[in-house]
Amino acid sequence: MAIPSGSGTEVLKRATKNNLNNTTFTIGTVASGADVNIGTNHIATILSVFIHNTSGSSEVWRMDLNDGTNDIRLYGNTSLAGNTTFAWNDKFILTSGDKLIITTGAQNFDVLITYIDQDWS
């Protein structure tokens, strides 16, 4: 993606997933292949990630950034106690081809991701 030089838009958005278990939830700046597709020629600034273990027992989860080739571990494999919430408030960006991937164990998790979507298309 070229460096933007014209006008564009910046919109605050959120992505959610309810009852995520034994699977992944993906948000990405790719043409396809993500649960939430931000789109090409977009930059997403991730503001926060909240993950809540809705079950009564501990379960392992993790968060990775895929740069189109490699998975970079941002957090985990970490156990989250039952009925508790983890909040990630460190900012980072997703550029063309990137995906943020949250993978959970067998218990149910709810996920909320807040981000700024900069559209330069």
PDB file of C-alpha atoms in Angstrom:
ATOM      1  CA  MET A   1       0.000   0.000   0.000  1.00  0.00           C
ATOM      2  CA  ALA A   2       1.325   3.421  -0.935  1.00  0.00           C
ATOM      3  CA  ILE A   3       1.631   6.161   1.647  1.00  0.00           C
ATOM      4  CA  PRO A   4      -1.619   8.153   1.572  1.00  0.00           C
ATOM      5  CA  SER A   5      -1.278  11.641   0.143  1.00  0.00           C
ATOM      6  CA  GLY A   6      -4.890  12.602  -0.521  1.00  0.00           C
ATOM      7  CA  SER A   7      -8.011  12.810   1.517  1.00  0.00           C
ATOM      8  CA  GLY A   8      -9.522   9.890   3.376  1.00  0.00           C
ATOM      9  CA  THR A   9     -11.735   9.100   6.321  1.00  0.00           C
ATOM     10  CA  GLU A  10     -11.143   8.076   9.919  1.00  0.00           C
ATOM     11  CA  VAL A  11     -13.967   6.259  11.663  1.00  0.00           C
ATOM     12  CA  LEU A  12     -14.091   4.728  15.146  1.00  0.00           C
ATOM     13  CA  LYS A  13     -15.367   1.152  14.902  1.00  0.00           C
ATOM     14  CA  ARG A  14     -15.731  -2.000  16.923  1.00  0.00           C
ATOM     15  CA  ALA A  15     -15.765  -5.708  16.205  1.00  0.00           C
ATOM     16  CA  THR A  16     -17.390  -8.265  18.495  1.00  0.00           C
ATOM     17  CA  LYS A  17     -17.671 -12.010  18.795  1.00  0.00           C
ATOM     18  CA  ASN A  18     -19.910 -13.798  21.277  1.00  0.00           C
ATOM     19  CA  ASN A  19     -19.399 -17.363  22.585  1.00  0.00           C
ATOM     20  CA  LEU A  20     -16.051 -17.971  20.898  1.00  0.00           C
ATOM     21  CA  ASN A  21     -14.800 -21.432  21.844  1.00  0.00           C
ATOM     22  CA  ASN A  22     -12.111 -23.759  20.530  1.00  0.00           C
ATOM     23  CA  THR A  23     -11.687 -21.569  17.463  1.00  0.00           C
ATOM     24  CA  THR A  24     -10.313 -18.268  16.187  1.00  0.00           C
ATOM     25  CA  PHE A  25     -11.666 -14.770  15.595  1.00  0.00           C
ATOM     26  CA  THR A  26      -9.845 -12.719  12.966  1.00  0.00           C
ATOM     27  CA  ILE A  27      -9.946  -9.038  12.096  1.00  0.00           C
ATOM     28  CA  GLY A  28      -7.841  -7.994   9.135  1.00  0.00           C
ATOM     29  CA  THR A  29      -6.862  -5.564   6.407  1.00  0.00           C
ATOM     30  CA  VAL A  30      -7.081  -8.182   3.689  1.00  0.00           C
ATOM     31  CA  ALA A  31      -9.346  -8.641   0.694  1.00  0.00           C
ATOM     32  CA  SER A  32     -10.795 -11.803   2.240  1.00  0.00           C
ATOM     33  CA  GLY A  33     -10.114 -14.430   4.854  1.00  0.00           C
ATOM     34  CA  ALA A  34     -11.064 -12.557   8.015  1.00  0.00           C
ATOM     35  CA  ASP A  35     -14.179 -12.674  10.184  1.00  0.00           C
ATOM     36  CA  VAL A  36     -14.112  -8.860  10.129  1.00  0.00           C
ATOM     37  CA  ASN A  37     -12.636  -7.501   6.898  1.00  0.00           C
ATOM     38  CA  ILE A  38     -11.435  -3.917   7.188  1.00  0.00           C
ATOM     39  CA  GLY A  39     -10.445  -3.880   3.522  1.00  0.00           C
ATOM     40  CA  THR A  40      -7.495  -3.086   1.307  1.00  0.00           C
ATOM     41  CA  ASN A  41      -6.067   0.451   1.298  1.00  0.00           C
ATOM     42  CA  HIS A  42      -7.080   0.791   4.941  1.00  0.00           C
ATOM     43  CA  ILE A  43      -5.017   1.231   8.077  1.00  0.00           C
ATOM     44  CA  ALA A  44      -6.546  -0.004  11.350  1.00  0.00           C
ATOM     45  CA  THR A  45      -5.248   1.372  14.622  1.00  0.00           C
ATOM     46  CA  ILE A  46      -6.226  -1.124  17.301  1.00  0.00           C
ATOM     47  CA  LEU A  47      -7.162   0.803  20.429  1.00  0.00           C
ATOM     48  CA  SER A  48      -8.234  -1.980  22.780  1.00  0.00           C
ATOM     49  CA  VAL A  49      -9.056  -5.665  22.978  1.00  0.00           C
ATOM     50  CA  PHE A  50     -11.341  -7.010  25.696  1.00  0.00           C
ATOM     51  CA  ILE A  51     -11.701 -10.740  26.179  1.00  0.00           C
ATOM     52  CA  HIS A  52     -14.054 -12.222  28.783  1.00  0.00           C
ATOM     53  CA  ASN A  53     -14.141 -15.858  29.872  1.00  0.00           C
ATOM     54  CA  THR A  54     -17.868 -16.461  30.385  1.00  0.00           C
ATOM     55  CA  SER A  55     -17.395 -19.913  31.905  1.00  0.00           C
ATOM     56  CA  GLY A  56     -16.737 -20.804  35.518  1.00  0.00           C
ATOM     57  CA  SER A  57     -13.315 -22.343  34.925  1.00  0.00           C
ATOM     58  CA  SER A  58      -9.922 -21.185  33.646  1.00  0.00           C
ATOM     59  CA  GLU A  59      -9.043 -21.515  29.973  1.00  0.00           C
ATOM     60  CA  VAL A  60      -6.062 -20.704  27.779  1.00  0.00           C
ATOM     61  CA  TRP A  61      -6.204 -18.115  24.976  1.00  0.00           C
ATOM     62  CA  ARG A  62      -3.755 -16.184  22.811  1.00  0.00           C
ATOM     63  CA  MET A  63      -3.528 -13.188  20.486  1.00  0.00           C
ATOM     64  CA  ASP A  64      -1.326 -13.140  17.370  1.00  0.00           C
ATOM     65  CA  LEU A  65      -0.616 -10.690  14.567  1.00  0.00           C
ATOM     66  CA  ASN A  66      -0.150 -12.294  11.164  1.00  0.00           C
ATOM     67  CA  ASP A  67       1.824 -10.015   8.842  1.00  0.00           C
ATOM     68  CA  GLY A  68       0.829 -11.964   5.738  1.00  0.00           C
ATOM     69  CA  THR A  69       3.591 -14.526   6.266  1.00  0.00           C
ATOM     70  CA  ASN A  70       4.308 -15.037   9.957  1.00  0.00           C
ATOM     71  CA  ASP A  71       2.358 -15.196  13.199  1.00  0.00           C
ATOM     72  CA  ILE A  72       3.826 -12.842  15.801  1.00  0.00           C
ATOM     73  CA  ARG A  73       2.686 -13.696  19.326  1.00  0.00           C
ATOM     74  CA  LEU A  74       1.341 -10.589  21.041  1.00  0.00           C
ATOM     75  CA  TYR A  75      -0.098 -12.291  24.117  1.00  0.00           C
ATOM     76  CA  GLY A  76      -0.534 -15.838  25.443  1.00  0.00           C
ATOM     77  CA  ASN A  77      -0.828 -18.815  25.664  1.00  0.00           C
ATOM     78  CA  THR A  78      -2.221 -17.443  28.890  1.00  0.00           C
ATOM     79  CA  SER A  79      -4.835 -18.818  31.240  1.00  0.00           C
ATOM     80  CA  LEU A  80      -7.803 -16.546  31.952  1.00  0.00           C
ATOM     81  CA  ALA A  81      -9.784 -17.390  35.083  1.00  0.00           C
ATOM     82  CA  GLY A  82     -13.505 -18.087  34.770  1.00  0.00           C
ATOM     83  CA  ASN A  83     -15.851 -15.086  34.775  1.00  0.00           C
ATOM     84  CA  THR A  84     -12.983 -12.599  34.384  1.00  0.00           C
ATOM     85  CA  THR A  85     -12.023 -10.071  31.721  1.00  0.00           C
ATOM     86  CA  PHE A  86      -8.624  -9.212  30.259  1.00  0.00           C
ATOM     87  CA  ALA A  87      -8.133  -5.754  28.705  1.00  0.00           C
ATOM     88  CA  TRP A  88      -5.320  -5.024  26.208  1.00  0.00           C
ATOM     89  CA  ASN A  89      -4.861  -1.264  25.800  1.00  0.00           C
ATOM     90  CA  ASP A  90      -1.542  -1.069  23.928  1.00  0.00           C
ATOM     91  CA  LYS A  91      -2.047   0.528  20.519  1.00  0.00           C
ATOM     92  CA  PHE A  92      -0.754  -1.023  17.295  1.00  0.00           C
ATOM     93  CA  ILE A  93      -1.670  -0.904  13.617  1.00  0.00           C
ATOM     94  CA  LEU A  94      -2.792  -3.343  10.970  1.00  0.00           C
ATOM     95  CA  THR A  95      -1.705  -2.482   7.445  1.00  0.00           C
ATOM     96  CA  SER A  96      -2.312  -4.169   4.107  1.00  0.00           C
ATOM     97  CA  GLY A  97      -2.435  -7.943   4.486  1.00  0.00           C
ATOM     98  CA  ASP A  98      -2.273  -8.004   8.306  1.00  0.00           C
ATOM     99  CA  LYS A  99      -4.608  -9.989  10.537  1.00  0.00           C
ATOM    100  CA  LEU A 100      -5.211  -9.896  14.279  1.00  0.00           C
ATOM    101  CA  ILE A 101      -6.061 -13.446  15.401  1.00  0.00           C
ATOM    102  CA  ILE A 102      -7.552 -14.384  18.763  1.00  0.00           C
ATOM    103  CA  THR A 103      -7.572 -18.113  19.527  1.00  0.00           C
ATOM    104  CA  THR A 104      -9.460 -19.599  22.464  1.00  0.00           C
ATOM    105  CA  GLY A 105      -9.691 -22.903  24.249  1.00  0.00           C
ATOM    106  CA  ALA A 106     -12.798 -24.969  24.943  1.00  0.00           C
ATOM    107  CA  GLN A 107     -14.568 -22.474  27.236  1.00  0.00           C
ATOM    108  CA  ASN A 108     -16.774 -19.674  25.906  1.00  0.00           C
ATOM    109  CA  PHE A 109     -15.186 -16.257  25.434  1.00  0.00           C
ATOM    110  CA  ASP A 110     -16.660 -12.906  24.401  1.00  0.00           C
ATOM    111  CA  VAL A 111     -14.385 -10.533  22.471  1.00  0.00           C
ATOM    112  CA  LEU A 112     -14.617  -6.778  21.840  1.00  0.00           C
ATOM    113  CA  ILE A 113     -12.056  -4.966  19.671  1.00  0.00           C
ATOM    114  CA  THR A 114     -12.131  -1.174  19.241  1.00  0.00           C
ATOM    115  CA  TYR A 115     -10.200   0.469  16.412  1.00  0.00           C
ATOM    116  CA  ILE A 116      -9.820   3.475  14.140  1.00  0.00           C
ATOM    117  CA  ASP A 117     -10.384   2.629  10.472  1.00  0.00           C
ATOM    118  CA  GLN A 118      -8.480   4.961   8.145  1.00  0.00           C
ATOM    119  CA  ASP A 119      -9.798   4.540   4.601  1.00  0.00           C
ATOM    120  CA  TRP A 120      -7.445   5.707   1.840  1.00  0.00           C
ATOM    121  CA  SER A 121      -9.132   3.861  -1.042  1.00  0.00           C
TER     122      SER A 121
END
